[in-house]
Amino acid sequence: MAVRDPAMTDVARLAGVSHQTVSRVLNGHPNVREQTRLRVQAAIAELGYRPNRAARALVTGRSQVIGVVAQNTTLYGPASLLAALEQAAAESGFAVSVGSVRDLDHRSISAVVERHLAHRVAGIVVIAPVESAGEALERLPKDVPLVTVDGDPRRPMPLVTVDQAAGARAATQHLLEAGHRTVWHVSGPSDWFDSAGRIEGWRTALMAAGAEIPPLVPADWSAAAGYRCGQMLARMPDVTAVFTANDHLALGVLRALHEHGRRVPDDISVVGFDDVPEAAYFIPPLTTVRPDFDAVARASLEMLLAQIESDSGGALRETIAPSLVPRQSVTTPPHR
């Protein structure tokens, strides 16, 4: 005869408590004494009990699933955020259902949100780094627990984001403190909030130092765009420092500078943004800015769960500071 899986009543019997107490422990209810909570958790571990999520959904009216809306992209930042969200959700006892869209516009976002709601997800996280997502998010139902990640800072909705401006200021200041008179910036796409924040931080740092603000060098996020911009910068003898909006742009710039005989960092110093895993293995190893994607994911889940548990908006804004990662692509400028 097959052995049945342990049930909640088995946990309650072993722990010497009621099944209602076991349920409160499983749902993270605050009104449980710590000694009792530990006893229940020990019984769960001993029996190998796994909660029946379908049954819990019937009782609570919601599932243990978080719906995520994300653009279908291999870009390092959004992909890293998605992986970090899945990990943070798992640590909080939730699964993640990802709805990928080609474009973050009203029609695409609304369609994915409707699918998530049809499956009775507990709440929704939207990774919304581009301007086109803003209007779509404002049209969503107001009673849905929702958090945006890297969304529009001008819109009054729950938002967790990397402090892009602070990261760009740190990168620019690092180059200025090395002795460079000014810093050129190769930017990301104009419709990305990440790009706008990094431009703002770059300009603010130069203005605070009383340094000349060179013309912006617009690009996208690709190494190919960085290479094209690097071809131009390599022909400008006065350029001694470049801050790129991401590490892939920096990779393209490094290639172009090498082809033109401009040594990094002896002739030109370069700083990137994102700290992709390969950045430490560029030639030379790239100084860059590291966003804390794990912290962004944890803050997003905490903000969302606060809405779910309290049926209120909770905190509306949280900004996570990135950190500068110095390597070997920055040094003092050459003597003229």
mmCIF file of C-alpha atoms in Angstrom:
data_model
loop_
_atom_site.group_PDB
_atom_site.id
_atom_site.type_symbol
_atom_site.label_atom_id
_atom_site.label_comp_id
_atom_site.label_asym_id
_atom_site.label_seq_id
_atom_site.Cartn_x
_atom_site.Cartn_y
_atom_site.Cartn_z
ATOM 1 C CA MET A 1 0.000 0.000 0.000
ATOM 2 C CA ALA A 2 1.363 3.441 -0.944
ATOM 3 C CA VAL A 3 2.473 5.632 1.924
ATOM 4 C CA ARG A 4 0.579 8.933 1.957
ATOM 5 C CA ASP A 5 2.350 12.274 2.139
ATOM 6 C CA PRO A 6 2.350 13.972 5.549
ATOM 7 C CA ALA A 7 -0.570 16.327 6.135
ATOM 8 C CA MET A 8 -0.954 19.478 8.198
ATOM 9 C CA THR A 9 -2.680 17.453 10.923
ATOM 10 C CA ASP A 10 0.442 15.270 11.202
ATOM 11 C CA VAL A 11 2.579 18.377 11.711
ATOM 12 C CA ALA A 12 0.137 19.674 14.330
ATOM 13 C CA ARG A 13 0.159 16.327 16.188
ATOM 14 C CA LEU A 14 3.969 16.110 16.242
ATOM 15 C CA ALA A 15 4.390 19.745 17.320
ATOM 16 C CA GLY A 16 1.628 19.512 19.920
ATOM 17 C CA VAL A 17 -0.386 22.399 18.476
ATOM 18 C CA SER A 18 -3.606 22.910 16.560
ATOM 19 C CA HIS A 19 -3.722 22.793 12.788
ATOM 20 C CA GLN A 20 -4.752 26.472 12.891
ATOM 21 C CA THR A 21 -1.409 27.264 14.541
ATOM 22 C CA VAL A 22 0.440 25.331 11.848
ATOM 23 C CA SER A 23 -1.453 27.349 9.232
ATOM 24 C CA ARG A 24 -0.483 30.612 10.918
ATOM 25 C CA VAL A 25 3.184 29.586 10.931
ATOM 26 C CA LEU A 26 3.042 28.643 7.246
ATOM 27 C CA ASN A 27 1.491 31.989 6.370
ATOM 28 C CA GLY A 28 3.995 33.973 8.431
ATOM 29 C CA HIS A 29 1.365 35.266 10.877
ATOM 30 C CA PRO A 30 2.946 37.542 13.509
ATOM 31 C CA ASN A 31 0.793 36.340 16.426
ATOM 32 C CA VAL A 32 2.719 33.122 17.039
ATOM 33 C CA ARG A 33 5.215 32.746 19.881
ATOM 34 C CA GLU A 34 8.768 32.168 18.696
ATOM 35 C CA GLN A 35 9.094 28.914 20.671
ATOM 36 C CA THR A 36 5.907 27.607 19.065
ATOM 37 C CA ARG A 37 7.025 28.692 15.615
ATOM 38 C CA LEU A 38 10.342 26.858 16.014
ATOM 39 C CA ARG A 39 8.548 23.702 17.225
ATOM 40 C CA VAL A 40 6.241 23.744 14.200
ATOM 41 C CA GLN A 41 9.138 24.345 11.805
ATOM 42 C CA ALA A 42 11.048 21.445 13.364
ATOM 43 C CA ALA A 43 8.030 19.165 12.880
ATOM 44 C CA ILE A 44 7.703 20.292 9.238
ATOM 45 C CA ALA A 45 11.364 19.488 8.636
ATOM 46 C CA GLU A 46 11.177 16.113 10.377
ATOM 47 C CA LEU A 47 8.108 14.992 8.451
ATOM 48 C CA GLY A 48 9.165 16.514 5.136
ATOM 49 C CA TYR A 49 5.792 18.253 4.954
ATOM 50 C CA ARG A 50 5.092 20.388 1.882
ATOM 51 C CA PRO A 51 2.083 22.766 1.926
ATOM 52 C CA ASN A 52 -0.676 22.121 -0.571
ATOM 53 C CA ARG A 53 -0.556 25.379 -2.499
ATOM 54 C CA ALA A 54 -3.834 24.704 -4.270
ATOM 55 C CA ALA A 55 -5.623 24.291 -0.939
ATOM 56 C CA ARG A 56 -4.023 27.442 0.421
ATOM 57 C CA ALA A 57 -5.183 29.353 -2.641
ATOM 58 C CA LEU A 58 -8.772 28.240 -1.982
ATOM 59 C CA VAL A 59 -8.565 29.406 1.634
ATOM 60 C CA THR A 60 -6.814 32.728 1.053
ATOM 61 C CA GLY A 61 -8.397 33.553 -2.299
ATOM 62 C CA ARG A 62 -5.008 33.924 -3.955
ATOM 63 C CA SER A 63 -2.173 31.739 -5.097
ATOM 64 C CA GLN A 64 1.438 31.620 -3.963
ATOM 65 C CA VAL A 65 2.506 32.872 -7.373
ATOM 66 C CA ILE A 66 3.887 36.287 -8.297
ATOM 67 C CA GLY A 67 3.238 37.440 -11.850
ATOM 68 C CA VAL A 68 6.116 39.218 -13.578
ATOM 69 C CA VAL A 69 5.920 41.288 -16.755
ATOM 70 C CA ALA A 70 9.267 41.693 -18.521
ATOM 71 C CA GLN A 71 10.549 42.559 -21.957
ATOM 72 C CA ASN A 72 11.892 39.638 -23.934
ATOM 73 C CA THR A 73 15.556 40.646 -23.912
ATOM 74 C CA THR A 74 19.004 39.262 -23.237
ATOM 75 C CA LEU A 75 20.306 42.605 -21.944
ATOM 76 C CA TYR A 76 22.293 41.995 -18.771
ATOM 77 C CA GLY A 77 20.429 44.373 -16.460
ATOM 78 C CA PRO A 78 16.830 43.238 -17.090
ATOM 79 C CA ALA A 79 17.868 39.572 -17.294
ATOM 80 C CA SER A 80 19.751 39.831 -13.989
ATOM 81 C CA LEU A 81 16.781 41.530 -12.344
ATOM 82 C CA LEU A 82 14.456 38.754 -13.491
ATOM 83 C CA ALA A 83 16.760 36.035 -12.124
ATOM 84 C CA ALA A 84 17.085 37.906 -8.824
ATOM 85 C CA LEU A 85 13.294 38.286 -8.582
ATOM 86 C CA GLU A 86 12.791 34.554 -9.050
ATOM 87 C CA GLN A 87 15.303 33.834 -6.290
ATOM 88 C CA ALA A 88 13.817 36.396 -3.891
ATOM 89 C CA ALA A 89 10.306 35.066 -4.507
ATOM 90 C CA ALA A 90 11.419 31.485 -3.837
ATOM 91 C CA GLU A 91 12.973 32.580 -0.546
ATOM 92 C CA SER A 92 9.605 34.122 0.406
ATOM 93 C CA GLY A 93 7.689 30.966 -0.478
ATOM 94 C CA PHE A 94 6.369 32.152 -3.827
ATOM 95 C CA ALA A 95 6.759 30.869 -7.346
ATOM 96 C CA VAL A 96 7.127 33.241 -10.296
ATOM 97 C CA SER A 97 5.143 33.237 -13.520
ATOM 98 C CA VAL A 98 6.900 35.323 -16.184
ATOM 99 C CA GLY A 99 5.024 36.958 -19.021
ATOM 100 C CA SER A 100 7.483 38.151 -21.662
ATOM 101 C CA VAL A 101 6.562 40.850 -24.166
ATOM 102 C CA ARG A 102 8.358 42.100 -27.248
ATOM 103 C CA ASP A 103 7.366 45.727 -26.584
ATOM 104 C CA LEU A 104 6.504 47.367 -23.269
ATOM 105 C CA ASP A 105 3.413 49.161 -24.593
ATOM 106 C CA HIS A 106 -0.158 49.358 -23.307
ATOM 107 C CA ARG A 107 -1.536 46.512 -25.410
ATOM 108 C CA SER A 108 1.276 44.070 -24.597
ATOM 109 C CA ILE A 109 1.430 44.828 -20.873
ATOM 110 C CA SER A 110 -2.354 44.736 -20.462
ATOM 111 C CA ALA A 111 -2.586 41.354 -22.192
ATOM 112 C CA VAL A 112 0.030 39.796 -19.908
ATOM 113 C CA VAL A 113 -1.502 41.352 -16.783
ATOM 114 C CA GLU A 114 -4.930 39.967 -17.747
ATOM 115 C CA ARG A 115 -3.414 36.483 -18.108
ATOM 116 C CA HIS A 116 -1.757 36.795 -14.706
ATOM 117 C CA LEU A 117 -5.018 37.929 -13.093
ATOM 118 C CA ALA A 118 -6.914 35.061 -14.712
ATOM 119 C CA HIS A 119 -4.525 32.713 -12.902
ATOM 120 C CA ARG A 120 -5.195 34.571 -9.622
ATOM 121 C CA VAL A 121 -1.612 35.592 -8.948
ATOM 122 C CA ALA A 122 -0.973 37.168 -5.571
ATOM 123 C CA GLY A 123 0.539 40.301 -7.101
ATOM 124 C CA ILE A 124 2.423 41.619 -10.091
ATOM 125 C CA VAL A 125 5.918 43.004 -10.656
ATOM 126 C CA VAL A 126 6.566 44.897 -13.894
ATOM 127 C CA ILE A 127 10.147 45.490 -15.040
ATOM 128 C CA ALA A 128 9.429 48.747 -16.860
ATOM 129 C CA PRO A 129 12.659 50.549 -17.835
ATOM 130 C CA VAL A 130 11.291 52.389 -20.896
ATOM 131 C CA GLU A 131 8.955 55.358 -21.358
ATOM 132 C CA SER A 132 6.355 53.413 -23.349
ATOM 133 C CA ALA A 133 5.477 51.373 -20.252
ATOM 134 C CA GLY A 134 4.317 54.398 -18.243
ATOM 135 C CA GLU A 135 0.895 54.965 -19.801
ATOM 136 C CA ALA A 136 0.144 51.246 -19.831
ATOM 137 C CA LEU A 137 0.829 50.948 -16.101
ATOM 138 C CA GLU A 138 -1.434 53.890 -15.250
ATOM 139 C CA ARG A 139 -4.357 52.162 -16.990
ATOM 140 C CA LEU A 140 -4.072 48.940 -14.988
ATOM 141 C CA PRO A 141 -6.710 48.106 -12.329
ATOM 142 C CA LYS A 142 -6.000 50.052 -9.136
ATOM 143 C CA ASP A 143 -6.892 47.170 -6.806
ATOM 144 C CA VAL A 144 -4.093 44.901 -8.079
ATOM 145 C CA PRO A 145 -0.993 44.672 -5.829
ATOM 146 C CA LEU A 146 1.702 45.942 -8.178
ATOM 147 C CA VAL A 147 5.303 47.141 -8.049
ATOM 148 C CA THR A 148 7.335 48.559 -10.916
ATOM 149 C CA VAL A 149 11.080 47.978 -11.161
ATOM 150 C CA ASP A 150 13.283 50.583 -12.865
ATOM 151 C CA GLY A 151 10.109 52.374 -13.949
ATOM 152 C CA ASP A 152 9.252 56.039 -14.472
ATOM 153 C CA PRO A 153 10.321 58.002 -11.356
ATOM 154 C CA ARG A 154 7.858 60.773 -12.258
ATOM 155 C CA ARG A 155 4.757 58.592 -11.888
ATOM 156 C CA PRO A 156 3.092 58.076 -8.482
ATOM 157 C CA MET A 157 3.171 54.298 -8.286
ATOM 158 C CA PRO A 158 5.157 51.817 -6.180
ATOM 159 C CA LEU A 159 8.683 51.767 -7.586
ATOM 160 C CA VAL A 160 12.000 50.124 -6.743
ATOM 161 C CA THR A 161 14.969 51.238 -8.775
ATOM 162 C CA VAL A 162 18.737 51.369 -8.909
ATOM 163 C CA ASP A 163 20.039 54.878 -8.199
ATOM 164 C CA GLN A 164 21.316 55.377 -11.736
ATOM 165 C CA ALA A 165 22.305 58.993 -11.175
ATOM 166 C CA ALA A 166 24.355 58.125 -8.094
ATOM 167 C CA GLY A 167 26.198 55.401 -9.991
ATOM 168 C CA ALA A 168 26.985 57.760 -12.869
ATOM 169 C CA ARG A 169 28.183 60.450 -10.453
ATOM 170 C CA ALA A 170 30.509 57.937 -8.802
ATOM 171 C CA ALA A 171 31.940 56.865 -12.175
ATOM 172 C CA THR A 172 32.453 60.454 -13.340
ATOM 173 C CA GLN A 173 33.931 61.599 -10.028
ATOM 174 C CA HIS A 174 36.338 58.648 -10.089
ATOM 175 C CA LEU A 175 37.682 59.819 -13.429
ATOM 176 C CA LEU A 176 37.864 63.469 -12.340
ATOM 177 C CA GLU A 177 39.693 62.504 -9.134
ATOM 178 C CA ALA A 178 42.249 60.645 -11.283
ATOM 179 C CA GLY A 179 43.122 64.049 -12.759
ATOM 180 C CA HIS A 180 41.070 64.200 -15.963
ATOM 181 C CA ARG A 181 39.793 67.666 -16.881
ATOM 182 C CA THR A 182 36.499 66.347 -18.189
ATOM 183 C CA VAL A 183 34.710 63.086 -19.025
ATOM 184 C CA TRP A 184 32.944 62.116 -22.248
ATOM 185 C CA HIS A 185 29.783 60.021 -21.980
ATOM 186 C CA VAL A 186 28.541 57.357 -24.400
ATOM 187 C CA SER A 187 24.860 57.085 -23.458
ATOM 188 C CA GLY A 188 22.218 54.383 -23.771
ATOM 189 C CA PRO A 189 18.915 54.706 -25.701
ATOM 190 C CA SER A 190 17.026 57.949 -25.118
ATOM 191 C CA ASP A 191 13.761 56.230 -24.095
ATOM 192 C CA TRP A 192 15.300 54.241 -21.210
ATOM 193 C CA PHE A 193 15.051 55.622 -17.659
ATOM 194 C CA ASP A 194 18.383 53.946 -16.834
ATOM 195 C CA SER A 195 20.015 55.944 -19.603
ATOM 196 C CA ALA A 196 18.397 59.222 -18.523
ATOM 197 C CA GLY A 197 19.495 58.713 -14.921
ATOM 198 C CA ARG A 198 23.081 58.013 -15.941
ATOM 199 C CA ILE A 199 23.175 61.120 -18.145
ATOM 200 C CA GLU A 200 21.845 63.172 -15.233
ATOM 201 C CA GLY A 201 24.486 61.824 -12.848
ATOM 202 C CA TRP A 202 27.302 62.418 -15.356
ATOM 203 C CA ARG A 203 26.253 66.024 -15.961
ATOM 204 C CA THR A 204 25.722 66.720 -12.265
ATOM 205 C CA ALA A 205 29.216 65.474 -11.385
ATOM 206 C CA LEU A 206 30.844 67.598 -14.084
ATOM 207 C CA MET A 207 28.884 70.695 -13.056
ATOM 208 C CA ALA A 208 29.759 70.190 -9.379
ATOM 209 C CA ALA A 209 33.452 69.989 -10.310
ATOM 210 C CA GLY A 210 33.273 73.046 -12.558
ATOM 211 C CA ALA A 211 34.396 70.885 -15.474
ATOM 212 C CA GLU A 212 33.476 71.392 -19.116
ATOM 213 C CA ILE A 213 30.493 69.288 -20.236
ATOM 214 C CA PRO A 214 31.336 67.703 -23.611
ATOM 215 C CA PRO A 215 28.633 66.869 -26.163
ATOM 216 C CA LEU A 216 26.738 63.680 -25.376
ATOM 217 C CA VAL A 217 27.659 60.697 -27.556
ATOM 218 C CA PRO A 218 24.317 58.853 -28.101
ATOM 219 C CA ALA A 219 24.226 55.092 -28.653
ATOM 220 C CA ASP A 220 22.189 51.999 -27.790
ATOM 221 C CA TRP A 221 23.262 49.248 -25.370
ATOM 222 C CA SER A 222 25.367 47.178 -27.789
ATOM 223 C CA ALA A 223 29.092 46.612 -28.164
ATOM 224 C CA ALA A 224 28.680 47.450 -31.867
ATOM 225 C CA ALA A 225 27.372 50.916 -30.978
ATOM 226 C CA GLY A 226 30.238 51.347 -28.532
ATOM 227 C CA TYR A 227 32.665 50.428 -31.277
ATOM 228 C CA ARG A 228 31.210 53.033 -33.639
ATOM 229 C CA CYS A 229 31.384 55.718 -30.948
ATOM 230 C CA GLY A 230 34.880 54.610 -30.002
ATOM 231 C CA GLN A 231 36.008 55.095 -33.619
ATOM 232 C CA MET A 232 35.043 58.751 -33.334
ATOM 233 C CA LEU A 233 36.477 59.293 -29.853
ATOM 234 C CA ALA A 234 39.766 57.626 -30.812
ATOM 235 C CA ARG A 235 40.342 60.342 -33.452
ATOM 236 C CA MET A 236 39.940 63.136 -30.872
ATOM 237 C CA PRO A 237 43.319 63.745 -29.188
ATOM 238 C CA ASP A 238 41.810 65.804 -26.343
ATOM 239 C CA VAL A 239 39.668 62.889 -25.123
ATOM 240 C CA THR A 240 41.320 61.315 -22.044
ATOM 241 C CA ALA A 241 38.338 59.864 -20.142
ATOM 242 C CA VAL A 242 35.161 58.085 -21.244
ATOM 243 C CA PHE A 243 32.216 56.872 -19.150
ATOM 244 C CA THR A 244 29.940 54.458 -21.015
ATOM 245 C CA ALA A 245 26.338 53.734 -20.037
ATOM 246 C CA ASN A 246 26.989 49.991 -19.835
ATOM 247 C CA ASP A 247 29.848 47.502 -20.045
ATOM 248 C CA HIS A 248 28.987 46.281 -23.543
ATOM 249 C CA LEU A 249 29.394 49.818 -24.849
ATOM 250 C CA ALA A 250 32.724 49.928 -23.012
ATOM 251 C CA LEU A 251 33.802 46.715 -24.733
ATOM 252 C CA GLY A 252 33.160 48.255 -28.146
ATOM 253 C CA VAL A 253 34.988 51.446 -27.158
ATOM 254 C CA LEU A 254 37.999 49.427 -25.961
ATOM 255 C CA ARG A 255 38.176 47.604 -29.309
ATOM 256 C CA ALA A 256 38.051 50.844 -31.302
ATOM 257 C CA LEU A 257 40.682 52.531 -29.141
ATOM 258 C CA HIS A 258 42.975 49.521 -29.523
ATOM 259 C CA GLU A 259 42.641 49.586 -33.311
ATOM 260 C CA HIS A 260 43.605 53.271 -33.348
ATOM 261 C CA GLY A 261 46.613 52.783 -31.098
ATOM 262 C CA ARG A 262 45.054 54.603 -28.135
ATOM 263 C CA ARG A 263 46.170 52.728 -25.032
ATOM 264 C CA VAL A 264 43.783 52.120 -22.106
ATOM 265 C CA PRO A 265 44.337 53.460 -19.539
ATOM 266 C CA ASP A 266 47.630 55.178 -20.466
ATOM 267 C CA ASP A 267 46.073 57.375 -23.173
ATOM 268 C CA ILE A 268 42.360 57.128 -22.358
ATOM 269 C CA SER A 269 40.652 55.919 -19.172
ATOM 270 C CA VAL A 270 37.324 54.073 -19.502
ATOM 271 C CA VAL A 271 34.574 53.302 -16.961
ATOM 272 C CA GLY A 272 31.473 51.211 -17.653
ATOM 273 C CA PHE A 273 28.227 50.379 -15.835
ATOM 274 C CA ASP A 274 26.610 47.033 -14.836
ATOM 275 C CA ASP A 275 29.667 44.941 -13.873
ATOM 276 C CA VAL A 276 28.843 42.106 -16.262
ATOM 277 C CA PRO A 277 30.657 38.865 -15.336
ATOM 278 C CA GLU A 278 33.096 39.350 -18.217
ATOM 279 C CA ALA A 279 34.121 42.893 -17.167
ATOM 280 C CA ALA A 280 36.938 41.628 -14.955
ATOM 281 C CA TYR A 281 38.399 39.811 -17.990
ATOM 282 C CA PHE A 282 38.349 42.676 -20.496
ATOM 283 C CA ILE A 283 41.762 43.993 -21.583
ATOM 284 C CA PRO A 284 42.367 45.840 -19.375
ATOM 285 C CA PRO A 285 39.987 44.707 -16.610
ATOM 286 C CA LEU A 286 37.174 47.251 -16.631
ATOM 287 C CA THR A 287 36.426 49.714 -13.853
ATOM 288 C CA THR A 288 32.644 49.817 -13.666
ATOM 289 C CA VAL A 289 29.561 50.425 -11.518
ATOM 290 C CA ARG A 290 27.790 47.441 -9.963
ATOM 291 C CA PRO A 291 24.000 47.639 -9.421
ATOM 292 C CA ASP A 292 22.775 45.477 -6.542
ATOM 293 C CA PHE A 293 20.134 43.471 -8.418
ATOM 294 C CA ASP A 294 19.574 41.143 -5.448
ATOM 295 C CA ALA A 295 18.739 44.109 -3.203
ATOM 296 C CA VAL A 296 16.376 45.523 -5.850
ATOM 297 C CA ALA A 297 14.598 42.163 -6.089
ATOM 298 C CA ARG A 298 14.265 41.774 -2.316
ATOM 299 C CA ALA A 299 12.934 45.322 -1.921
ATOM 300 C CA SER A 300 10.440 44.744 -4.745
ATOM 301 C CA LEU A 301 9.122 41.568 -3.140
ATOM 302 C CA GLU A 302 8.895 43.209 0.291
ATOM 303 C CA MET A 303 6.970 46.152 -1.159
ATOM 304 C CA LEU A 304 4.635 43.828 -3.051
ATOM 305 C CA LEU A 305 4.028 41.528 -0.074
ATOM 306 C CA ALA A 306 3.256 44.554 2.099
ATOM 307 C CA GLN A 307 0.506 45.471 -0.355
ATOM 308 C CA ILE A 308 -0.795 41.913 -0.467
ATOM 309 C CA GLU A 309 -0.945 41.525 3.310
ATOM 310 C CA SER A 310 -2.321 44.977 4.146
ATOM 311 C CA ASP A 311 -4.459 45.673 1.056
ATOM 312 C CA SER A 312 -2.808 49.083 0.899
ATOM 313 C CA GLY A 313 -0.162 50.735 -1.207
ATOM 314 C CA GLY A 314 2.540 50.731 1.468
ATOM 315 C CA ALA A 315 5.827 52.374 0.566
ATOM 316 C CA LEU A 316 5.809 54.069 -2.829
ATOM 317 C CA ARG A 317 9.490 54.448 -3.544
ATOM 318 C CA GLU A 318 12.774 52.739 -2.747
ATOM 319 C CA THR A 319 16.102 53.496 -4.400
ATOM 320 C CA ILE A 320 19.036 51.081 -4.176
ATOM 321 C CA ALA A 321 22.547 52.524 -4.341
ATOM 322 C CA PRO A 322 25.058 50.867 -6.703
ATOM 323 C CA SER A 323 28.790 50.624 -5.976
ATOM 324 C CA LEU A 324 31.931 51.533 -7.906
ATOM 325 C CA VAL A 325 34.222 48.598 -8.773
ATOM 326 C CA PRO A 326 37.738 49.936 -9.482
ATOM 327 C CA ARG A 327 39.928 47.821 -11.759
ATOM 328 C CA GLN A 328 42.715 48.632 -14.223
ATOM 329 C CA SER A 329 41.043 50.789 -16.893
ATOM 330 C CA VAL A 330 41.559 54.144 -15.106
ATOM 331 C CA THR A 331 44.736 56.086 -14.416
ATOM 332 C CA THR A 332 45.984 59.668 -14.478
ATOM 333 C CA PRO A 333 45.754 61.430 -17.847
ATOM 334 C CA PRO A 334 48.816 61.649 -20.101
ATOM 335 C CA HIS A 335 50.912 64.826 -19.868
ATOM 336 C CA ARG A 336 50.343 67.152 -22.796
#
